[in-house]
Each structure stands twice: as C-alpha cells, then as structure tokens.
PDB file of C-alpha atoms in Angstrom:
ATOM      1  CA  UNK A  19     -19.549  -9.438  11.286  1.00  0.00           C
ATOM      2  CA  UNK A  20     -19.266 -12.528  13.648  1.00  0.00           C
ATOM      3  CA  UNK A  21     -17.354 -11.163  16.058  1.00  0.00           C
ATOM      4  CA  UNK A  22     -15.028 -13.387  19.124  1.00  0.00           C
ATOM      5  CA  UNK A  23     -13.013 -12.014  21.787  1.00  0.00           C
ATOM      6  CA  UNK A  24     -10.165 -14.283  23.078  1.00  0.00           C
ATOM      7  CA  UNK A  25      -8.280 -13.379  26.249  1.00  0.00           C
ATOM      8  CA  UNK A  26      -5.245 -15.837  26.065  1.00  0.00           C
ATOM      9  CA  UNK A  27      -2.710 -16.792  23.372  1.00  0.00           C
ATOM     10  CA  UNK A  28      -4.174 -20.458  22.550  1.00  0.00           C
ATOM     11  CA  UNK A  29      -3.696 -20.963  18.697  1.00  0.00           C
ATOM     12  CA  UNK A  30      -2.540 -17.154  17.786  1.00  0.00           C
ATOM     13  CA  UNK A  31      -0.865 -17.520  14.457  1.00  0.00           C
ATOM     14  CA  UNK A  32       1.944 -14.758  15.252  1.00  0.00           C
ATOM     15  CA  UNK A  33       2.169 -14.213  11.283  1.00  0.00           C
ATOM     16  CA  UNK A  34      -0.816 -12.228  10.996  1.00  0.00           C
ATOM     17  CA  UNK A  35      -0.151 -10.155  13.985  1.00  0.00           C
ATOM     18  CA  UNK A  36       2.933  -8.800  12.710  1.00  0.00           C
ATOM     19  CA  UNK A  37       0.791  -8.420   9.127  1.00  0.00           C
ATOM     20  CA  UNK A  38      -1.932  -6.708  11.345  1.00  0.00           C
ATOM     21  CA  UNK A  39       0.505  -3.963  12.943  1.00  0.00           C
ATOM     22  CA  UNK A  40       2.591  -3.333   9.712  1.00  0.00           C
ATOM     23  CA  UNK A  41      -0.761  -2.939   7.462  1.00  0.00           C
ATOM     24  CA  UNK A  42      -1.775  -0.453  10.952  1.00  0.00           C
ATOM     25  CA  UNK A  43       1.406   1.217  10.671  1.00  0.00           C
ATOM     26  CA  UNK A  44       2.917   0.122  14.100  1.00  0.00           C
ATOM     27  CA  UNK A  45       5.977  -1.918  15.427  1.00  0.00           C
ATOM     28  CA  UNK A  46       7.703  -3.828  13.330  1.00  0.00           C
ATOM     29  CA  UNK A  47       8.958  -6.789  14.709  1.00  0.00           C
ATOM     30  CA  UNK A  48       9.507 -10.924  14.351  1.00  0.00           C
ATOM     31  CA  UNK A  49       6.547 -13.347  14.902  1.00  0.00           C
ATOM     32  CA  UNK A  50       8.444 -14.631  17.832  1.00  0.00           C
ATOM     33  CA  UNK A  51       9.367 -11.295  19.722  1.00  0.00           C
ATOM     34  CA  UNK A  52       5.380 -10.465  19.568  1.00  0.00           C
ATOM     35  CA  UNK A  53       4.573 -14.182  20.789  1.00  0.00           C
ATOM     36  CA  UNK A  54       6.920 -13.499  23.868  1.00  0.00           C
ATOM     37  CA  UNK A  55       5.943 -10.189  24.421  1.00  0.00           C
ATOM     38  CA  UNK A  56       1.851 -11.128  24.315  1.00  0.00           C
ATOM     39  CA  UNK A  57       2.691 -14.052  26.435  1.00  0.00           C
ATOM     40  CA  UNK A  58       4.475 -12.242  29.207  1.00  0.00           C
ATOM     41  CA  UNK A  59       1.695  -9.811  29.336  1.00  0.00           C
ATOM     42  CA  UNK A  60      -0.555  -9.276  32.001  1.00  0.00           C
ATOM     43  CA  UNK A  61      -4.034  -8.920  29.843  1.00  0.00           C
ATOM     44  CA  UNK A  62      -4.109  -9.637  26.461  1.00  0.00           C
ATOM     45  CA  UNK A  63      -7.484  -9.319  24.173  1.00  0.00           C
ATOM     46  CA  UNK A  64      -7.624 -10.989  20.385  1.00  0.00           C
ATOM     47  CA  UNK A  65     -10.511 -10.222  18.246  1.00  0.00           C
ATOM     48  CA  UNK A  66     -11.845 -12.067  15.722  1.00  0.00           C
ATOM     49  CA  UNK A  67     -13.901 -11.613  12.583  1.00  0.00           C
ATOM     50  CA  UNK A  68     -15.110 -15.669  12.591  1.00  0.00           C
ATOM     51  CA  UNK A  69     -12.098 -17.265  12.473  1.00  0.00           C
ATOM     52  CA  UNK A  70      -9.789 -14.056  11.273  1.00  0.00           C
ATOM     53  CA  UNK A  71      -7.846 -12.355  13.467  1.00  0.00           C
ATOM     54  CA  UNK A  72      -8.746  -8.867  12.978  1.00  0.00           C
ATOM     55  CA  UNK A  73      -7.535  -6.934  16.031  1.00  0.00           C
ATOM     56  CA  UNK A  74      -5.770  -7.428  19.268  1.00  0.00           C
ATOM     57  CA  UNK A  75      -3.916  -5.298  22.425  1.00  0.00           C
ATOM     58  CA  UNK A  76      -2.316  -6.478  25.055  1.00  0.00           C
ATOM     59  CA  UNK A  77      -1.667  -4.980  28.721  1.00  0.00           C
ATOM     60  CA  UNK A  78       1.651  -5.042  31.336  1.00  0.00           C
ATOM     61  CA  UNK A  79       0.945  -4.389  34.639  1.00  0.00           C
ATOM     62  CA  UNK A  80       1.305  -5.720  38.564  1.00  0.00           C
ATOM     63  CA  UNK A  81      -2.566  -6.343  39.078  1.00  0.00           C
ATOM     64  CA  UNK A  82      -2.903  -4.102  41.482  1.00  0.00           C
ATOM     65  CA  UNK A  83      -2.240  -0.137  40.654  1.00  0.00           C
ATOM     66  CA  UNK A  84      -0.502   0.275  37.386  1.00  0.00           C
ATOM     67  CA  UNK A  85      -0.514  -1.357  33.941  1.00  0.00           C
ATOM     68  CA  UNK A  86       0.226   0.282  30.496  1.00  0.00           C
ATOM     69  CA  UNK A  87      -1.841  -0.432  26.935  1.00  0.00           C
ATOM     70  CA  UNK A  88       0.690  -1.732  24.447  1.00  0.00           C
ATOM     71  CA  UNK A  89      -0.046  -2.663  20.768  1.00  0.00           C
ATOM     72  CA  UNK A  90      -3.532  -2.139  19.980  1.00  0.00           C
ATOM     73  CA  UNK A  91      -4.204  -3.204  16.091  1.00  0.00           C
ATOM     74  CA  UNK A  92      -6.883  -3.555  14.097  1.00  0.00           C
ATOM     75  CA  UNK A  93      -7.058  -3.807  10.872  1.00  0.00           C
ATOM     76  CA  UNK A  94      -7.598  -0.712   8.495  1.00  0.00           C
ATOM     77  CA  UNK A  95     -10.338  -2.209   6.719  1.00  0.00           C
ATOM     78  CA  UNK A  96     -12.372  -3.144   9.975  1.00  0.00           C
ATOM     79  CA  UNK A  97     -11.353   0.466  11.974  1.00  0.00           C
ATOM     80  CA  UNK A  98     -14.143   2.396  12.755  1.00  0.00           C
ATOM     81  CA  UNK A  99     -16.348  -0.694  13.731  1.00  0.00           C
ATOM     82  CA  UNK A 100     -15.816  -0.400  17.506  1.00  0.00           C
ATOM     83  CA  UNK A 101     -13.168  -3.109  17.611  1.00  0.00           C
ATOM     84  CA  UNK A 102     -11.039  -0.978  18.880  1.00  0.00           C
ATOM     85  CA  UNK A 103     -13.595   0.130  21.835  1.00  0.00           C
ATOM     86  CA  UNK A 104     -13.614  -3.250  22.516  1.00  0.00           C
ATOM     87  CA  UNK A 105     -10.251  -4.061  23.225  1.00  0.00           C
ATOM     88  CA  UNK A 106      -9.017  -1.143  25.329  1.00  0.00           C
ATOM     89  CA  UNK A 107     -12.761  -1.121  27.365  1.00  0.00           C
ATOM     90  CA  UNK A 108     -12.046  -4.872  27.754  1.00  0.00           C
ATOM     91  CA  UNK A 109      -7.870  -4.443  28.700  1.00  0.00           C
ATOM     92  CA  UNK A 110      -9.631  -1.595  31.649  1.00  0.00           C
ATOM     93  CA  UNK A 111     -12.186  -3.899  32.756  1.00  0.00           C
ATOM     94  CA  UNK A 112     -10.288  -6.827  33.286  1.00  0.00           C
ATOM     95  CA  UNK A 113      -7.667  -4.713  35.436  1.00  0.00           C
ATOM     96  CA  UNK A 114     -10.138  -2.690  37.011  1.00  0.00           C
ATOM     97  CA  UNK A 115      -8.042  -1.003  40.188  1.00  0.00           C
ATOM     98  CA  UNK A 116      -5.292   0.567  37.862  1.00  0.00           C
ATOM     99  CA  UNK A 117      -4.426   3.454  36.293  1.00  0.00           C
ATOM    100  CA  UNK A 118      -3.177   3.134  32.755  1.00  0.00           C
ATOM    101  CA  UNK A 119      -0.821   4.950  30.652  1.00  0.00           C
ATOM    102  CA  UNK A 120      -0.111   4.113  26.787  1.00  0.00           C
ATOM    103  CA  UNK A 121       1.380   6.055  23.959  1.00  0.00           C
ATOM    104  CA  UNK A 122      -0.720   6.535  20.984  1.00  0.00           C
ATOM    105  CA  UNK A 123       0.706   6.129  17.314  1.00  0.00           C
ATOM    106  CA  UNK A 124       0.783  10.727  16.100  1.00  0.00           C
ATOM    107  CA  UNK A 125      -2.700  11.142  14.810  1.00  0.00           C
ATOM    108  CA  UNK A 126      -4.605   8.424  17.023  1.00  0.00           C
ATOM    109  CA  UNK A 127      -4.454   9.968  20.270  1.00  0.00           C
ATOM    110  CA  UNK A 128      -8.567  11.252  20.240  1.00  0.00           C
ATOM    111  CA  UNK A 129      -9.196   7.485  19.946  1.00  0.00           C
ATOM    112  CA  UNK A 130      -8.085   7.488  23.295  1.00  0.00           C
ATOM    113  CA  UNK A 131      -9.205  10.757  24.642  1.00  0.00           C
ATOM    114  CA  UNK A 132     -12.529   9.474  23.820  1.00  0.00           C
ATOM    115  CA  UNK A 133     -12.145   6.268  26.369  1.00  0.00           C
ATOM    116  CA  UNK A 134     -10.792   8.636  28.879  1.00  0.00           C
ATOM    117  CA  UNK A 135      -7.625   9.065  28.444  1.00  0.00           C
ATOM    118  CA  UNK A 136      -5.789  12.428  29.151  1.00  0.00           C
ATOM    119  CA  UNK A 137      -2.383  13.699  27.925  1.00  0.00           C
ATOM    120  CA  UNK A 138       0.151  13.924  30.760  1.00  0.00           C
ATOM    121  CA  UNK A 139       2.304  16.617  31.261  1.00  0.00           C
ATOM    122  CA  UNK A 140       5.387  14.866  32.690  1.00  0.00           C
ATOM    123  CA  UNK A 141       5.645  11.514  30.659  1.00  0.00           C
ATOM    124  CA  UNK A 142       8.788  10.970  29.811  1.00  0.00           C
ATOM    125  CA  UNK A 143      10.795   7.272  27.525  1.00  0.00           C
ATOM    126  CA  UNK A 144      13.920   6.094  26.890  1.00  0.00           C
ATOM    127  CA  UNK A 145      13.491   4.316  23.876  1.00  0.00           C
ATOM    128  CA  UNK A 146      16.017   2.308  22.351  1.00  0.00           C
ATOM    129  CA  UNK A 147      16.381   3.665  19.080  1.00  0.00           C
ATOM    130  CA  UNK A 148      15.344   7.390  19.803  1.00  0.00           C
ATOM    131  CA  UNK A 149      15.587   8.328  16.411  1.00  0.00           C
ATOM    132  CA  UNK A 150      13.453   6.200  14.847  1.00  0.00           C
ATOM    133  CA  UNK A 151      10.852   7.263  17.961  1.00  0.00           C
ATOM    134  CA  UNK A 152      11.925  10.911  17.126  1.00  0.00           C
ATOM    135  CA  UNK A 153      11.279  10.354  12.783  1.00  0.00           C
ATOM    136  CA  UNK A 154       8.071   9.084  13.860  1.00  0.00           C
ATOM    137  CA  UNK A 155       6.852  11.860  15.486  1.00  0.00           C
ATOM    138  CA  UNK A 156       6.768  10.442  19.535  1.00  0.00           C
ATOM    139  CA  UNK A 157       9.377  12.399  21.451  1.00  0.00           C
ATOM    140  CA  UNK A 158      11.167  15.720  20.484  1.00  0.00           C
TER     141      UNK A 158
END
C-alpha cells in the first residue's frame, strides 16, 4: 500500500464516497449532499491507496471545546489495515482541545473504545427519520 492523507476537499470525486459508505454499510445519500456536508465541516481527512480513495471521516465542531466524528468509511476490503486509526487519531489531533462524541454504526463501537472512546450514559438524537435509526439498531 502507498498510502496519502488529504485534509481538504481539492479534487474529491463525490461518486466514490457515496460507493465507499454504501459498500461500508452507512448513509445513503447524493454525491452533492456529502460534498456540502464534507465542505462545511470543520476537519475532514481523505485517505488514499495511490490515487484511490479508500477511506475518509470528517469532523463538526467550534475549534475550541466540542466537535463530533461523522462518517468514517473505509473500504471493506482495506478494513483492518489501520486506515481507520488513521483517520479518527488524525480528526483528534488536528482538534486537539475538544472533546468528541460520535455514534458508531451497531457492531463497530470497540473500534472506538479502542481509541478511547467511552459509551455515555445520557446521549440522547432526534433524528429525522427515527425509524429508519430505530430498524437499524441506533435508538430504542
């Protein structure tokens, strides 16, 4: 592997993101919603394999005491590789005075707890479409 980390959105072809999350299981949305949501983002982190996009996460936050992970993808054949390490260590370190929160996708959450991460007793969404949420095993 030949592995590049990019921090901004220059030359992001939006297609394979939205291939990345579906083949990971995760949102489900246009090319042009993820473009706008990336580029509104605080921290964003693109990984790639030489010149394939292979895994990416972005971060929200104010800079200064509070951000939240969203979207962190890699693709299933290149899980397991660290990539994933690599994006959430790299989302911390470039917003280093802030406490994080995220939701992990059912079944991924010791990813996490092995970066740190602890389950919180009071976190609480309103999601738009609470069912869906609910089917996929997030909220009760």
């Amino acid at each position: 592997m030949n592995l590049r980390i990019q921090l901004d959105t220059t030359n992001i072809d939006w297609n394979v993101v939205v291939d990345i999350l579906q083949k990971a299981g995760m949102a489900n949305r246009t090319a042009e919603i993820h473009q706008r949501a990336f580029n509104n983002s605080h921290t964003v982190v693109f990984v790639f394999d030489a010149d394939n996009l292979v895994g990416f996460g972005r971060a929200i936050s104010d800079g200064e005491y509070q951000a939240a992970i969203y979207d962190v993808a890699v693709l299933p054949s290149y899980q397991g590789k660290g990539i994933g390490k690599t994006i959430v260590r790299t989302i911390v370190g470039n917003i280093p005075n802030c406490s994080f929160i995220l939701y992990a996708a059912p079944g991924k959450e010791k990813f996490y707890e092995k970066e740190g991460f602890k389950k919180m007793k009071t976190g609480m969404a309103l999601f738009v479409d609470a069912e869906k949420m609910k089917d996929k095993g997030f909220i009760e």
